[in-house]
mmCIF file with all atom_site columns, C-alpha atoms in Angstrom:
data_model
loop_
_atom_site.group_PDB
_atom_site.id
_atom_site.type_symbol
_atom_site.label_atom_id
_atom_site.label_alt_id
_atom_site.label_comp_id
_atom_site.label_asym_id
_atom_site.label_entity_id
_atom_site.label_seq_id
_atom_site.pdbx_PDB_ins_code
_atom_site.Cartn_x
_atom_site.Cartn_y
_atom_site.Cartn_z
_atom_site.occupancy
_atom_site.B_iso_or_equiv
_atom_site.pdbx_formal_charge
_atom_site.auth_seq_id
_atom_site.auth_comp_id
_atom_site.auth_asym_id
_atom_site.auth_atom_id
_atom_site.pdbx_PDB_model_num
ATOM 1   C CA . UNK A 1 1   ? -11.310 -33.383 -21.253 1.00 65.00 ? 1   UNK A CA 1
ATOM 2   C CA . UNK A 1 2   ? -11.231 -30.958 -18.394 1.00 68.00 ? 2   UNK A CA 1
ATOM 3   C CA . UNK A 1 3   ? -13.738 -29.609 -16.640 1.00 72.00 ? 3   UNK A CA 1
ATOM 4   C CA . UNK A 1 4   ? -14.732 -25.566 -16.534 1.00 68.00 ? 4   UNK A CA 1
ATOM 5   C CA . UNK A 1 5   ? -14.974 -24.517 -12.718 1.00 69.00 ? 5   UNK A CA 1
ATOM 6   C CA . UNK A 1 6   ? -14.761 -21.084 -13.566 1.00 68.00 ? 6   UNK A CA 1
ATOM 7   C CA . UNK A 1 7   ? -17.743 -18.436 -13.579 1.00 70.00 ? 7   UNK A CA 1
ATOM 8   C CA . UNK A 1 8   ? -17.156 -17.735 -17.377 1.00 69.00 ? 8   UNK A CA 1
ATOM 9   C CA . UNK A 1 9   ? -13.932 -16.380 -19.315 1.00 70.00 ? 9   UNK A CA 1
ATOM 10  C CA . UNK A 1 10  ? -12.525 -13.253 -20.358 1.00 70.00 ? 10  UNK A CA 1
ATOM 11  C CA . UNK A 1 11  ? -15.988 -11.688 -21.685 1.00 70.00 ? 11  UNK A CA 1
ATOM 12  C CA . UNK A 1 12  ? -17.418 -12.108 -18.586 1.00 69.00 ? 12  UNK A CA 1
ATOM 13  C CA . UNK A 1 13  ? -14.936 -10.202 -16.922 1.00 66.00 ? 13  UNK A CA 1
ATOM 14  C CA . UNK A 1 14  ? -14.892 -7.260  -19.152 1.00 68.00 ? 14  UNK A CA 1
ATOM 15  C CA . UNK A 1 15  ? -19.118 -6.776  -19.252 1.00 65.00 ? 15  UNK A CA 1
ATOM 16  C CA . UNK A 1 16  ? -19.174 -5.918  -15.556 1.00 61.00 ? 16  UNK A CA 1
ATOM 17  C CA . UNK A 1 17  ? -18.823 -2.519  -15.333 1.00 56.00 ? 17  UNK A CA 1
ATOM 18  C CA . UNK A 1 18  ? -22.487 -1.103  -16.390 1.00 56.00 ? 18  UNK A CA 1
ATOM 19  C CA . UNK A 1 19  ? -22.778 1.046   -13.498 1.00 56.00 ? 19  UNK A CA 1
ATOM 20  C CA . UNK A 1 20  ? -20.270 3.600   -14.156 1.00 55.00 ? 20  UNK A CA 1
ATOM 21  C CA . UNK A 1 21  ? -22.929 6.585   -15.877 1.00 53.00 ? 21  UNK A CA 1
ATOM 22  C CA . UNK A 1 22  ? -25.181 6.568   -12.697 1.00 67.00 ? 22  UNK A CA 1
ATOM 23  C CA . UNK A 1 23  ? -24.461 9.911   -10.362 1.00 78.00 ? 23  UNK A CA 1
ATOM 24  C CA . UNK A 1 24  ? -22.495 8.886   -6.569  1.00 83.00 ? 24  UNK A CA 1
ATOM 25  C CA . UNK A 1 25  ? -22.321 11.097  -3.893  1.00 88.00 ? 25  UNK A CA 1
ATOM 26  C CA . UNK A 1 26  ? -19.516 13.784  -3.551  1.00 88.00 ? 26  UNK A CA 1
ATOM 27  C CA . UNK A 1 27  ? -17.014 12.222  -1.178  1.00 89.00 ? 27  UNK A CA 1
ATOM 28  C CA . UNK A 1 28  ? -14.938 14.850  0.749   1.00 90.00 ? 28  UNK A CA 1
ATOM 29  C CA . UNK A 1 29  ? -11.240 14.717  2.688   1.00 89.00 ? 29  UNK A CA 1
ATOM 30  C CA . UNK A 1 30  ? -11.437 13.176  6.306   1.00 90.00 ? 30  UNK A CA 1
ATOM 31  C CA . UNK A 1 31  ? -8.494  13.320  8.739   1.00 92.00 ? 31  UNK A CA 1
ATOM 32  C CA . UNK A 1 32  ? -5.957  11.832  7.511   1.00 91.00 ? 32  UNK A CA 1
ATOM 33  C CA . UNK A 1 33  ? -7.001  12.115  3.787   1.00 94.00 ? 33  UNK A CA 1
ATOM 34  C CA . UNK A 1 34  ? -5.598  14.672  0.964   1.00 94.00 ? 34  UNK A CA 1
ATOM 35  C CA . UNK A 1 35  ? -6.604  15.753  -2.452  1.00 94.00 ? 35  UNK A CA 1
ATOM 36  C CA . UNK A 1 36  ? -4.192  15.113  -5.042  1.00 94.00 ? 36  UNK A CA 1
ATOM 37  C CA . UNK A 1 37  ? -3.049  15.547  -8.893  1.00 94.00 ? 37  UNK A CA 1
ATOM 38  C CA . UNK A 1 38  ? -1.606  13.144  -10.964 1.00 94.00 ? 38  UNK A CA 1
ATOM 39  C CA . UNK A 1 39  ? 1.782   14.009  -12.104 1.00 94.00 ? 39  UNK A CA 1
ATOM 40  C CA . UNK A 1 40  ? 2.863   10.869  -13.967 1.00 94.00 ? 40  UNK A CA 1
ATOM 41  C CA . UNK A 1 41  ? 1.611   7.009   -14.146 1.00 92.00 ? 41  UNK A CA 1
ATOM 42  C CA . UNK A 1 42  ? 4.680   4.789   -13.017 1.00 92.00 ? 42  UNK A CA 1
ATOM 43  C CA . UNK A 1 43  ? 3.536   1.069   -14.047 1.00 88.00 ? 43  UNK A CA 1
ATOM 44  C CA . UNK A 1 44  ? 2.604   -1.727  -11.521 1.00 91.00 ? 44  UNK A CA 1
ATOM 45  C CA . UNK A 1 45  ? -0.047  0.161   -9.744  1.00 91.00 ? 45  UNK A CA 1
ATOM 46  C CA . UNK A 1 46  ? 1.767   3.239   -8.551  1.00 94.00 ? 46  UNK A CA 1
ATOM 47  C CA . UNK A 1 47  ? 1.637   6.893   -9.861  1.00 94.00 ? 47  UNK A CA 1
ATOM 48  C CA . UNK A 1 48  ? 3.409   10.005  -8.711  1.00 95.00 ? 48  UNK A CA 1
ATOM 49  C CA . UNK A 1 49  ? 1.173   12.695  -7.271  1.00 94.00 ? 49  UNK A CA 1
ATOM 50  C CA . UNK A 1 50  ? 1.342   16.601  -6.272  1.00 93.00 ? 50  UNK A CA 1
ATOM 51  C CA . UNK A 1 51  ? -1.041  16.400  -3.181  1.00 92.00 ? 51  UNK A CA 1
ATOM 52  C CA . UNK A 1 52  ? -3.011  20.160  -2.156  1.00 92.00 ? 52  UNK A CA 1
ATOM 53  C CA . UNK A 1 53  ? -0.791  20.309  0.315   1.00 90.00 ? 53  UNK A CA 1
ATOM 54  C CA . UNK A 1 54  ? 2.327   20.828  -1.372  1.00 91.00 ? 54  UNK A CA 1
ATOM 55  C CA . UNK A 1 55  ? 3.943   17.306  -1.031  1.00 92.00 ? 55  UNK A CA 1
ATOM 56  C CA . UNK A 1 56  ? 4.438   14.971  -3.877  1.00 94.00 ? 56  UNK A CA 1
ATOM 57  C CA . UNK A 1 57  ? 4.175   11.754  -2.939  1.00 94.00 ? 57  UNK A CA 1
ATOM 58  C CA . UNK A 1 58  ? 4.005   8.053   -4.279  1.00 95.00 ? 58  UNK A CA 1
ATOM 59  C CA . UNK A 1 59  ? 1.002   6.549   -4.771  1.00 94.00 ? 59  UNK A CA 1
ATOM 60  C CA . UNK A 1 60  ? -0.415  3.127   -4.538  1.00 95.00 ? 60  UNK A CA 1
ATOM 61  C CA . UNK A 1 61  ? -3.608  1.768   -6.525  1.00 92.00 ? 61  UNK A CA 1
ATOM 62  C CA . UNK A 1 62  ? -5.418  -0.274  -3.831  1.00 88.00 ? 62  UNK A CA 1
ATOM 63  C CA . UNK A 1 63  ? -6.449  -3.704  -5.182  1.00 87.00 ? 63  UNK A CA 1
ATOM 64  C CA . UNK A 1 64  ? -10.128 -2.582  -5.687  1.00 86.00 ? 64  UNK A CA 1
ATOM 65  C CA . UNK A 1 65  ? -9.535  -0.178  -8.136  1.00 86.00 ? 65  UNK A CA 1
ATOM 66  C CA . UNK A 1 66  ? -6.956  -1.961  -10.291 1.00 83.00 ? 66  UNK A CA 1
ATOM 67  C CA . UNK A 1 67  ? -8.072  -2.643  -13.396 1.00 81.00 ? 67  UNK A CA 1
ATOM 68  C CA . UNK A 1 68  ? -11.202 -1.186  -12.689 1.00 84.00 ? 68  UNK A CA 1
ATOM 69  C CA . UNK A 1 69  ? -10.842 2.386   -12.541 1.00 88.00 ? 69  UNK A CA 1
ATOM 70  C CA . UNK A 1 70  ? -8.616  3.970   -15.045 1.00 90.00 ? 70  UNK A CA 1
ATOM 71  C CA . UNK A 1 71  ? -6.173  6.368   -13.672 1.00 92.00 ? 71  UNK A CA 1
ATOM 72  C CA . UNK A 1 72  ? -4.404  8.821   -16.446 1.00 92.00 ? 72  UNK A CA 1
ATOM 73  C CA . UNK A 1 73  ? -2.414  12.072  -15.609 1.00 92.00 ? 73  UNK A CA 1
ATOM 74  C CA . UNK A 1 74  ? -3.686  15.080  -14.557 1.00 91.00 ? 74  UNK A CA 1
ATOM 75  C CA . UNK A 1 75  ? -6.543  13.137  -13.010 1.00 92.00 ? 75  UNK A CA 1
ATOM 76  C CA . UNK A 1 76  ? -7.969  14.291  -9.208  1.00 93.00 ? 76  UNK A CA 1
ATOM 77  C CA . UNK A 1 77  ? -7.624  11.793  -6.673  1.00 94.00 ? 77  UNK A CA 1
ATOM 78  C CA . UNK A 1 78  ? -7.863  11.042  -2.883  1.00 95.00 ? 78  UNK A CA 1
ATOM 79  C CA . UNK A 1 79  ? -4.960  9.496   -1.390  1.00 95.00 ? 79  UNK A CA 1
ATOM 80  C CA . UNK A 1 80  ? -5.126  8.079   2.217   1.00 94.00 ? 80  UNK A CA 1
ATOM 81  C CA . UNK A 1 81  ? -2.030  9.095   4.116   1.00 93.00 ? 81  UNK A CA 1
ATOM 82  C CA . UNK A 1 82  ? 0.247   6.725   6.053   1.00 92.00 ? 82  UNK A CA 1
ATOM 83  C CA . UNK A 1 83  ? 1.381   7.474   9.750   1.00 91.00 ? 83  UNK A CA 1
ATOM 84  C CA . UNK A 1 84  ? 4.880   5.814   8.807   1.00 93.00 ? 84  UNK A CA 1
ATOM 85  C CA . UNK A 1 85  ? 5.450   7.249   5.455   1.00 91.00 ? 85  UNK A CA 1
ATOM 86  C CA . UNK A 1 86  ? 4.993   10.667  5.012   1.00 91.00 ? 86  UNK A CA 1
ATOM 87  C CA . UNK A 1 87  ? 6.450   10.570  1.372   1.00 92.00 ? 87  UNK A CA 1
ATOM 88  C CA . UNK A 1 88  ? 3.906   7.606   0.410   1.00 94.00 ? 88  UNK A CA 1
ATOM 89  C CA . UNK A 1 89  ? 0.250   7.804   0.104   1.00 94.00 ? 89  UNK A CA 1
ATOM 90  C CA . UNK A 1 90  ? -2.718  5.100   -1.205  1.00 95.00 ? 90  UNK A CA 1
ATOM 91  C CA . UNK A 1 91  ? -5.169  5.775   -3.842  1.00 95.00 ? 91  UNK A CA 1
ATOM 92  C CA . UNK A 1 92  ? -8.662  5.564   -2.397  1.00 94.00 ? 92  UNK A CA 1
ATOM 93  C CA . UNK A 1 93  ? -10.802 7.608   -4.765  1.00 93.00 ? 93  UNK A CA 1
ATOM 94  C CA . UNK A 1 94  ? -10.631 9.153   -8.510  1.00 93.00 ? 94  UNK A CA 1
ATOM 95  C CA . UNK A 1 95  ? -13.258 11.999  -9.155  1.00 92.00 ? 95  UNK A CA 1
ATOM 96  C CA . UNK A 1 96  ? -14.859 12.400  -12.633 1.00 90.00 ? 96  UNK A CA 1
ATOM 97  C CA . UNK A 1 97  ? -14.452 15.572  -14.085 1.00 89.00 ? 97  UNK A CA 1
ATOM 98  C CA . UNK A 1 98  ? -17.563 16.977  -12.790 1.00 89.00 ? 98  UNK A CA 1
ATOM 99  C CA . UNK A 1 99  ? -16.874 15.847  -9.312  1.00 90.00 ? 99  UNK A CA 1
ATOM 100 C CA . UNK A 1 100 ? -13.686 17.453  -9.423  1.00 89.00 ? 100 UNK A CA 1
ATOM 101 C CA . UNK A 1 101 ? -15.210 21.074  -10.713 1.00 89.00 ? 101 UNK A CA 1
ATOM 102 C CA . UNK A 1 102 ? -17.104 20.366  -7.745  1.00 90.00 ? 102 UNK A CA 1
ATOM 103 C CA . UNK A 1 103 ? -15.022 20.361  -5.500  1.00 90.00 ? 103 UNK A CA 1
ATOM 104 C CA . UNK A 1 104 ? -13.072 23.507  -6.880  1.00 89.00 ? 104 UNK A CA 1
ATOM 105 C CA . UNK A 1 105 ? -16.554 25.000  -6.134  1.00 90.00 ? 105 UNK A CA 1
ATOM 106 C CA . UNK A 1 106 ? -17.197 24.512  -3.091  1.00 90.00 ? 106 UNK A CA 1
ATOM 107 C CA . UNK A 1 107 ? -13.383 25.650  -1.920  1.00 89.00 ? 107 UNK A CA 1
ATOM 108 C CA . UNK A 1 108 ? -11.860 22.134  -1.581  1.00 88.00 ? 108 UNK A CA 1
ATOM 109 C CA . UNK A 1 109 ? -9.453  22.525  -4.553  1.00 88.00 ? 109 UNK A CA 1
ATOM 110 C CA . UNK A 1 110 ? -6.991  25.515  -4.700  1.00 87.00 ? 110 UNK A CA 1
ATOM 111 C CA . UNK A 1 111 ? -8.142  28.186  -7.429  1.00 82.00 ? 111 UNK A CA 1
ATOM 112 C CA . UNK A 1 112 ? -4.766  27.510  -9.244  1.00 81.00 ? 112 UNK A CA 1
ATOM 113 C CA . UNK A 1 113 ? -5.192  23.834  -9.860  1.00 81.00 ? 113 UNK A CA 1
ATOM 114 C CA . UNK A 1 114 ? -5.905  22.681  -13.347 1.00 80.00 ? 114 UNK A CA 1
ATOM 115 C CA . UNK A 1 115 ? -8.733  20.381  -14.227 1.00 76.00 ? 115 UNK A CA 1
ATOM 116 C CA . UNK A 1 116 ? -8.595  18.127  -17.292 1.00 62.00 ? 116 UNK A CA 1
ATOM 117 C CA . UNK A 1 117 ? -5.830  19.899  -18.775 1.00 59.00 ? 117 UNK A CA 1
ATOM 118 C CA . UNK A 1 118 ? -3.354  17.242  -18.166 1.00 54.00 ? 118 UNK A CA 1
ATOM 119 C CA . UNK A 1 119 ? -0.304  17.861  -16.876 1.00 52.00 ? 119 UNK A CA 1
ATOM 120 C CA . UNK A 1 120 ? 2.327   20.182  -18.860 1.00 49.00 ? 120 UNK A CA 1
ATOM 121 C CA . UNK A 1 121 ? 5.792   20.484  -18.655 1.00 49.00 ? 121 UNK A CA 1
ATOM 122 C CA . UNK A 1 122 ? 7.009   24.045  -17.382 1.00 48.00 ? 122 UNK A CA 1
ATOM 123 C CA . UNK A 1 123 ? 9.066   23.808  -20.750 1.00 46.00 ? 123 UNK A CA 1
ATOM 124 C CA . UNK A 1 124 ? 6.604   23.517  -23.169 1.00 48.00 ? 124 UNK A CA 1
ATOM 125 C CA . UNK A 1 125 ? 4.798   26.842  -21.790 1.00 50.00 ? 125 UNK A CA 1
ATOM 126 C CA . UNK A 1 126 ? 7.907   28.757  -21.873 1.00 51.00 ? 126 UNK A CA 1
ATOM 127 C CA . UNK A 1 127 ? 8.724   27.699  -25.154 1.00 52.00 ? 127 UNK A CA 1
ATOM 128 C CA . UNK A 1 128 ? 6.206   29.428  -27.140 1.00 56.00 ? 128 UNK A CA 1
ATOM 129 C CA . UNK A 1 129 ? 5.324   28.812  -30.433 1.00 63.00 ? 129 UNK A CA 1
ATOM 130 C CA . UNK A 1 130 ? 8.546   27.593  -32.896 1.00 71.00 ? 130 UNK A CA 1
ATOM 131 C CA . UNK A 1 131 ? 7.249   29.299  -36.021 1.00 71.00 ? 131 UNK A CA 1
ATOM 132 C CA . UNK A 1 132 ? 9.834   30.314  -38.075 1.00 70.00 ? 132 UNK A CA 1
ATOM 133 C CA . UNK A 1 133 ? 9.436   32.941  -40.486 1.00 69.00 ? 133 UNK A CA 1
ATOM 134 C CA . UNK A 1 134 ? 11.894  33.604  -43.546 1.00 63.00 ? 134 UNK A CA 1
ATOM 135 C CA . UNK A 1 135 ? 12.219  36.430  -45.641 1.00 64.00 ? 135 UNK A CA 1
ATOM 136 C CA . UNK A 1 136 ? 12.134  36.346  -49.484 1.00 65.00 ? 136 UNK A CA 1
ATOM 137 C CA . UNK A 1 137 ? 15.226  37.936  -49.415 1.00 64.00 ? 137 UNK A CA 1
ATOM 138 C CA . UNK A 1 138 ? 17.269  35.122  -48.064 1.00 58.00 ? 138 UNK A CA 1
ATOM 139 C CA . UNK A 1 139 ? 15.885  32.444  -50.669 1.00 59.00 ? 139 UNK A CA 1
ATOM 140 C CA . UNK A 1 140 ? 16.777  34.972  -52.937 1.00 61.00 ? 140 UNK A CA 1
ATOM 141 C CA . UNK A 1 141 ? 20.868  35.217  -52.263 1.00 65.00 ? 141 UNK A CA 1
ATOM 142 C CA . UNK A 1 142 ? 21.210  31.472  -52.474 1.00 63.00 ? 142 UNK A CA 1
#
């Protein structure tokens, strides 16, 4: 029979993250650093991001936070910027929803970005509502 080297199995694995309710400091921007939006998850530890400063860019999950730290869309992030790729960035951070009113508090966060919304499609607002009303009339003739 084989020996177990291992620490434990799957179980183990998923039982570690207990510290997720206590409160962390606020982390702000540094040079070099930009707020950002989640447009769209792209699969293999990437997503596509509208940063504050106007750019969207491709982001990178850094090893650390795979698997650990669940990233959905319309979540607020902080990407590190690379010197060689200005249209690529790295995940560093996500903020919880209170951390990210937060920072729309305290003037980090433009007034026009949504929190915990999501992200919608410019189509879907436009559309309106698609009730369709018929008139007693019409059933009427047929």
């Amino acid at each position: 029979m084989p020996k177990n080297k291992g620490k434990g199995g799957k179980n183990r694995k998923r039982g570690k993250n207990e510290a997720d309710d206590e409160k962390r400091e606020l982390v702000f921007k540094e040079d070099g650093q930009e707020y950002a939006q989640v447009l769209r998850m792209l699969g293999n530890g990437r997503c596509e991001a509208m940063c504050i400063d106007g750019t969207k860019r491709l982001c990178h999950i850094r090893g650390k936070m795979h698997k650990k730290v669940w990233i959905a869309a319309g979540d607020i992030i902080l990407v590190g910027l690379r010197d060689y790729q200005d249209d690529k960035a790295d995940v560093i951070l996500k903020y919880m929803p209170d951390e990210a009113r937060l920072l729309k508090a305290y003037g980090e966060l433009p007034e026009n970005t949504r929190l915990n919304e999501g992200i919608v499609d410019e189509e879907d607002e436009a559309g309106g509502d698609d009730y369709i009303e018929f008139e007693d009339e019409d059933i009427d003739k047929i």
